[in-house]
Amino acid sequence: MGRIIGAVVAGYLAMAGVIFLVCMGAYALMGAERVFKPGSWEPSIVWVLTMFISGFVAAMIGGWVALKIADSAQGSKWLAVLILVLGIVSSLFSRTTSPSKESRPAGISMMDARKNAYTPAWVALALPVIGVAGVLAGGRRRSPVSAPSPA
């Protein structure tokens, strides 16, 4: 049981690390003007797609880490449960109410963006589903490929 708990924690930390690095890099490359819709705190479709794709890849990495550490698919299955529960709780507490009426100033820092960003409800609900799918895909046991037997 301890090995599975360790696998879940390690898989979650791997996911969080990848997402953190991708968010930092993507925000630095894109800048606030491409991350958000013009003059708004609502994310652009480019940012949403970036988060969906990077979230899926990070979840696959987390599922793989959990699988390898647990040495069974149980690690990735429990990580998927954790991601689903945390994702649902997070979506309940995320800022999905109407966005701020104040206009977003140009050239804001990533911290200001994170603090003031508005997350559409559909995005907040889709992220845990994408995370679970990624963890399960990354944590799938694959049978080794065997060479064809000689005739």
PDB file of C-alpha atoms in Angstrom:
ATOM      1  CA  MET A   1       0.000   0.000   0.000  1.00  0.00           C
ATOM      2  CA  GLY A   2       2.876   2.382   0.807  1.00  0.00           C
ATOM      3  CA  ARG A   3       4.331   1.832  -2.643  1.00  0.00           C
ATOM      4  CA  ILE A   4       1.038   2.814  -4.302  1.00  0.00           C
ATOM      5  CA  ILE A   5       0.740   5.963  -2.155  1.00  0.00           C
ATOM      6  CA  GLY A   6       4.307   6.891  -3.070  1.00  0.00           C
ATOM      7  CA  ALA A   7       3.541   6.235  -6.731  1.00  0.00           C
ATOM      8  CA  VAL A   8       0.479   8.486  -6.615  1.00  0.00           C
ATOM      9  CA  VAL A   9       2.411  11.285  -4.903  1.00  0.00           C
ATOM     10  CA  ALA A  10       5.326  10.992  -7.338  1.00  0.00           C
ATOM     11  CA  GLY A  11       2.969  10.899 -10.347  1.00  0.00           C
ATOM     12  CA  TYR A  12       1.112  13.954  -9.077  1.00  0.00           C
ATOM     13  CA  LEU A  13       4.365  15.858  -8.483  1.00  0.00           C
ATOM     14  CA  ALA A  14       5.567  14.935 -11.978  1.00  0.00           C
ATOM     15  CA  MET A  15       2.318  16.268 -13.440  1.00  0.00           C
ATOM     16  CA  ALA A  16       2.480  19.462 -11.404  1.00  0.00           C
ATOM     17  CA  GLY A  17       6.097  20.057 -12.391  1.00  0.00           C
ATOM     18  CA  VAL A  18       5.418  19.648 -16.102  1.00  0.00           C
ATOM     19  CA  ILE A  19       2.330  21.874 -15.962  1.00  0.00           C
ATOM     20  CA  PHE A  20       4.205  24.557 -13.996  1.00  0.00           C
ATOM     21  CA  LEU A  21       7.072  24.596 -16.490  1.00  0.00           C
ATOM     22  CA  VAL A  22       4.769  24.639 -19.511  1.00  0.00           C
ATOM     23  CA  CYS A  23       2.624  27.447 -18.056  1.00  0.00           C
ATOM     24  CA  MET A  24       5.671  29.563 -17.251  1.00  0.00           C
ATOM     25  CA  GLY A  25       7.176  28.981 -20.692  1.00  0.00           C
ATOM     26  CA  ALA A  26       3.935  29.432 -22.610  1.00  0.00           C
ATOM     27  CA  TYR A  27       3.081  32.660 -20.774  1.00  0.00           C
ATOM     28  CA  ALA A  28       6.579  34.012 -21.398  1.00  0.00           C
ATOM     29  CA  LEU A  29       6.371  33.137 -25.101  1.00  0.00           C
ATOM     30  CA  MET A  30       2.776  34.223 -25.686  1.00  0.00           C
ATOM     31  CA  GLY A  31       2.496  37.227 -23.411  1.00  0.00           C
ATOM     32  CA  ALA A  32      -0.705  38.492 -21.843  1.00  0.00           C
ATOM     33  CA  GLU A  33      -2.067  39.772 -25.145  1.00  0.00           C
ATOM     34  CA  ARG A  34      -2.248  36.252 -26.610  1.00  0.00           C
ATOM     35  CA  VAL A  35      -3.072  34.450 -23.355  1.00  0.00           C
ATOM     36  CA  PHE A  36      -6.219  36.517 -22.801  1.00  0.00           C
ATOM     37  CA  LYS A  37      -8.950  37.810 -25.060  1.00  0.00           C
ATOM     38  CA  PRO A  38      -8.392  41.501 -25.894  1.00  0.00           C
ATOM     39  CA  GLY A  39      -8.956  43.738 -22.849  1.00  0.00           C
ATOM     40  CA  SER A  40     -10.437  40.833 -20.886  1.00  0.00           C
ATOM     41  CA  TRP A  41      -9.444  38.442 -18.125  1.00  0.00           C
ATOM     42  CA  GLU A  42     -10.970  35.533 -20.071  1.00  0.00           C
ATOM     43  CA  PRO A  43      -8.410  33.137 -21.602  1.00  0.00           C
ATOM     44  CA  SER A  44      -7.995  32.991 -25.360  1.00  0.00           C
ATOM     45  CA  ILE A  45      -8.754  29.800 -27.249  1.00  0.00           C
ATOM     46  CA  VAL A  46      -5.012  29.451 -27.951  1.00  0.00           C
ATOM     47  CA  TRP A  47      -4.314  29.419 -24.193  1.00  0.00           C
ATOM     48  CA  VAL A  48      -7.153  26.970 -23.508  1.00  0.00           C
ATOM     49  CA  LEU A  49      -5.869  24.598 -26.200  1.00  0.00           C
ATOM     50  CA  THR A  50      -2.325  24.935 -24.847  1.00  0.00           C
ATOM     51  CA  MET A  51      -3.571  24.003 -21.371  1.00  0.00           C
ATOM     52  CA  PHE A  52      -5.612  21.058 -22.671  1.00  0.00           C
ATOM     53  CA  ILE A  53      -2.716  19.625 -24.681  1.00  0.00           C
ATOM     54  CA  SER A  54      -0.064  20.225 -22.024  1.00  0.00           C
ATOM     55  CA  GLY A  55      -2.427  18.930 -19.326  1.00  0.00           C
ATOM     56  CA  PHE A  56      -2.954  15.706 -21.247  1.00  0.00           C
ATOM     57  CA  VAL A  57       0.790  15.235 -21.836  1.00  0.00           C
ATOM     58  CA  ALA A  58       1.598  16.039 -18.187  1.00  0.00           C
ATOM     59  CA  ALA A  59      -1.072  13.586 -17.066  1.00  0.00           C
ATOM     60  CA  MET A  60       0.397  10.894 -19.312  1.00  0.00           C
ATOM     61  CA  ILE A  61       3.797  11.480 -17.728  1.00  0.00           C
ATOM     62  CA  GLY A  62       2.250  11.348 -14.247  1.00  0.00           C
ATOM     63  CA  GLY A  63       0.421   8.118 -15.081  1.00  0.00           C
ATOM     64  CA  TRP A  64       3.619   6.568 -16.418  1.00  0.00           C
ATOM     65  CA  VAL A  65       5.564   7.601 -13.288  1.00  0.00           C
ATOM     66  CA  ALA A  66       2.842   6.145 -11.050  1.00  0.00           C
ATOM     67  CA  LEU A  67       2.808   2.914 -13.061  1.00  0.00           C
ATOM     68  CA  LYS A  68       6.578   2.492 -12.870  1.00  0.00           C
ATOM     69  CA  ILE A  69       6.870   3.246  -9.164  1.00  0.00           C
ATOM     70  CA  ALA A  70       3.882   1.129  -8.126  1.00  0.00           C
ATOM     71  CA  ASP A  71       4.974  -1.587 -10.553  1.00  0.00           C
ATOM     72  CA  SER A  72       1.283  -2.091 -11.291  1.00  0.00           C
ATOM     73  CA  ALA A  73      -1.570  -0.262 -12.938  1.00  0.00           C
ATOM     74  CA  GLN A  74      -3.013   0.385  -9.468  1.00  0.00           C
ATOM     75  CA  GLY A  75      -0.703   3.387  -9.082  1.00  0.00           C
ATOM     76  CA  SER A  76      -2.045   5.134 -12.163  1.00  0.00           C
ATOM     77  CA  LYS A  77      -5.650   4.171 -11.377  1.00  0.00           C
ATOM     78  CA  TRP A  78      -5.417   5.770  -7.933  1.00  0.00           C
ATOM     79  CA  LEU A  79      -3.728   8.804  -9.433  1.00  0.00           C
ATOM     80  CA  ALA A  80      -6.653   9.114 -11.868  1.00  0.00           C
ATOM     81  CA  VAL A  81      -9.084   9.016  -8.926  1.00  0.00           C
ATOM     82  CA  LEU A  82      -7.080  11.729  -7.146  1.00  0.00           C
ATOM     83  CA  ILE A  83      -7.025  13.902 -10.285  1.00  0.00           C
ATOM     84  CA  LEU A  84     -10.776  13.519 -10.726  1.00  0.00           C
ATOM     85  CA  VAL A  85     -11.560  14.401  -7.099  1.00  0.00           C
ATOM     86  CA  LEU A  86      -9.142  17.340  -6.979  1.00  0.00           C
ATOM     87  CA  GLY A  87     -10.352  18.545 -10.365  1.00  0.00           C
ATOM     88  CA  ILE A  88     -13.984  18.534  -9.298  1.00  0.00           C
ATOM     89  CA  VAL A  89     -13.174  20.322  -6.026  1.00  0.00           C
ATOM     90  CA  SER A  90     -11.004  22.823  -7.881  1.00  0.00           C
ATOM     91  CA  SER A  91     -13.704  23.513 -10.471  1.00  0.00           C
ATOM     92  CA  LEU A  92     -16.172  24.226  -7.661  1.00  0.00           C
ATOM     93  CA  PHE A  93     -13.860  26.838  -6.169  1.00  0.00           C
ATOM     94  CA  SER A  94     -12.365  28.290  -9.357  1.00  0.00           C
ATOM     95  CA  ARG A  95     -13.369  31.706 -10.534  1.00  0.00           C
ATOM     96  CA  THR A  96     -16.052  30.645 -12.988  1.00  0.00           C
ATOM     97  CA  THR A  97     -18.495  33.398 -12.149  1.00  0.00           C
ATOM     98  CA  SER A  98     -18.745  36.283 -14.568  1.00  0.00           C
ATOM     99  CA  PRO A  99     -15.407  37.875 -15.361  1.00  0.00           C
ATOM    100  CA  SER A 100     -14.395  41.180 -13.865  1.00  0.00           C
ATOM    101  CA  LYS A 101     -15.913  44.158 -15.631  1.00  0.00           C
ATOM    102  CA  GLU A 102     -12.671  46.082 -15.319  1.00  0.00           C
ATOM    103  CA  SER A 103     -10.513  46.090 -18.410  1.00  0.00           C
ATOM    104  CA  ARG A 104      -7.264  44.143 -18.270  1.00  0.00           C
ATOM    105  CA  PRO A 105      -4.225  46.412 -18.504  1.00  0.00           C
ATOM    106  CA  ALA A 106      -1.474  45.567 -20.979  1.00  0.00           C
ATOM    107  CA  GLY A 107       1.761  43.888 -19.918  1.00  0.00           C
ATOM    108  CA  ILE A 108       0.619  42.248 -16.701  1.00  0.00           C
ATOM    109  CA  SER A 109       2.803  39.811 -14.776  1.00  0.00           C
ATOM    110  CA  MET A 110       2.036  36.117 -14.624  1.00  0.00           C
ATOM    111  CA  MET A 111       1.115  36.476 -10.937  1.00  0.00           C
ATOM    112  CA  ASP A 112      -1.437  39.196 -11.719  1.00  0.00           C
ATOM    113  CA  ALA A 113      -2.768  37.065 -14.553  1.00  0.00           C
ATOM    114  CA  ARG A 114      -3.148  34.055 -12.287  1.00  0.00           C
ATOM    115  CA  LYS A 115      -4.859  36.104  -9.587  1.00  0.00           C
ATOM    116  CA  ASN A 116      -7.364  37.845 -11.874  1.00  0.00           C
ATOM    117  CA  ALA A 117      -7.974  35.284 -14.629  1.00  0.00           C
ATOM    118  CA  TYR A 118     -11.484  34.080 -15.283  1.00  0.00           C
ATOM    119  CA  THR A 119     -11.949  30.385 -16.060  1.00  0.00           C
ATOM    120  CA  PRO A 120     -15.017  29.494 -18.120  1.00  0.00           C
ATOM    121  CA  ALA A 121     -17.033  26.741 -16.406  1.00  0.00           C
ATOM    122  CA  TRP A 122     -16.662  24.379 -19.382  1.00  0.00           C
ATOM    123  CA  VAL A 123     -12.865  24.660 -19.148  1.00  0.00           C
ATOM    124  CA  ALA A 124     -12.865  24.022 -15.389  1.00  0.00           C
ATOM    125  CA  LEU A 125     -14.980  20.896 -15.931  1.00  0.00           C
ATOM    126  CA  ALA A 126     -13.014  19.644 -18.950  1.00  0.00           C
ATOM    127  CA  LEU A 127      -9.583  19.804 -17.296  1.00  0.00           C
ATOM    128  CA  PRO A 128     -10.149  16.935 -14.800  1.00  0.00           C
ATOM    129  CA  VAL A 129     -11.598  14.754 -17.573  1.00  0.00           C
ATOM    130  CA  ILE A 130      -8.550  15.430 -19.748  1.00  0.00           C
ATOM    131  CA  GLY A 131      -6.302  14.736 -16.748  1.00  0.00           C
ATOM    132  CA  VAL A 132      -7.955  11.401 -15.986  1.00  0.00           C
ATOM    133  CA  ALA A 133      -7.746  10.358 -19.641  1.00  0.00           C
ATOM    134  CA  GLY A 134      -4.061  11.302 -19.772  1.00  0.00           C
ATOM    135  CA  VAL A 135      -3.204   9.466 -16.540  1.00  0.00           C
ATOM    136  CA  LEU A 136      -4.982   6.323 -17.704  1.00  0.00           C
ATOM    137  CA  ALA A 137      -3.303   6.508 -21.124  1.00  0.00           C
ATOM    138  CA  GLY A 138       0.149   7.022 -19.617  1.00  0.00           C
ATOM    139  CA  GLY A 139      -0.382   4.393 -16.936  1.00  0.00           C
ATOM    140  CA  ARG A 140      -1.537   1.601 -19.215  1.00  0.00           C
ATOM    141  CA  ARG A 141       0.474  -1.571 -18.946  1.00  0.00           C
ATOM    142  CA  ARG A 142       1.916  -2.444 -22.298  1.00  0.00           C
ATOM    143  CA  SER A 143       2.894  -5.964 -23.112  1.00  0.00           C
ATOM    144  CA  PRO A 144       6.410  -6.309 -24.431  1.00  0.00           C
ATOM    145  CA  VAL A 145       6.687  -6.722 -28.168  1.00  0.00           C
ATOM    146  CA  SER A 146       7.957 -10.182 -28.929  1.00  0.00           C
ATOM    147  CA  ALA A 147       9.778 -11.153 -32.051  1.00  0.00           C
ATOM    148  CA  PRO A 148       7.910 -13.437 -34.409  1.00  0.00           C
ATOM    149  CA  SER A 149       8.758 -17.062 -33.909  1.00  0.00           C
ATOM    150  CA  PRO A 150      10.699 -18.754 -36.697  1.00  0.00           C
ATOM    151  CA  ALA A 151       8.619 -21.006 -38.917  1.00  0.00           C
TER     152      ALA A 151
END
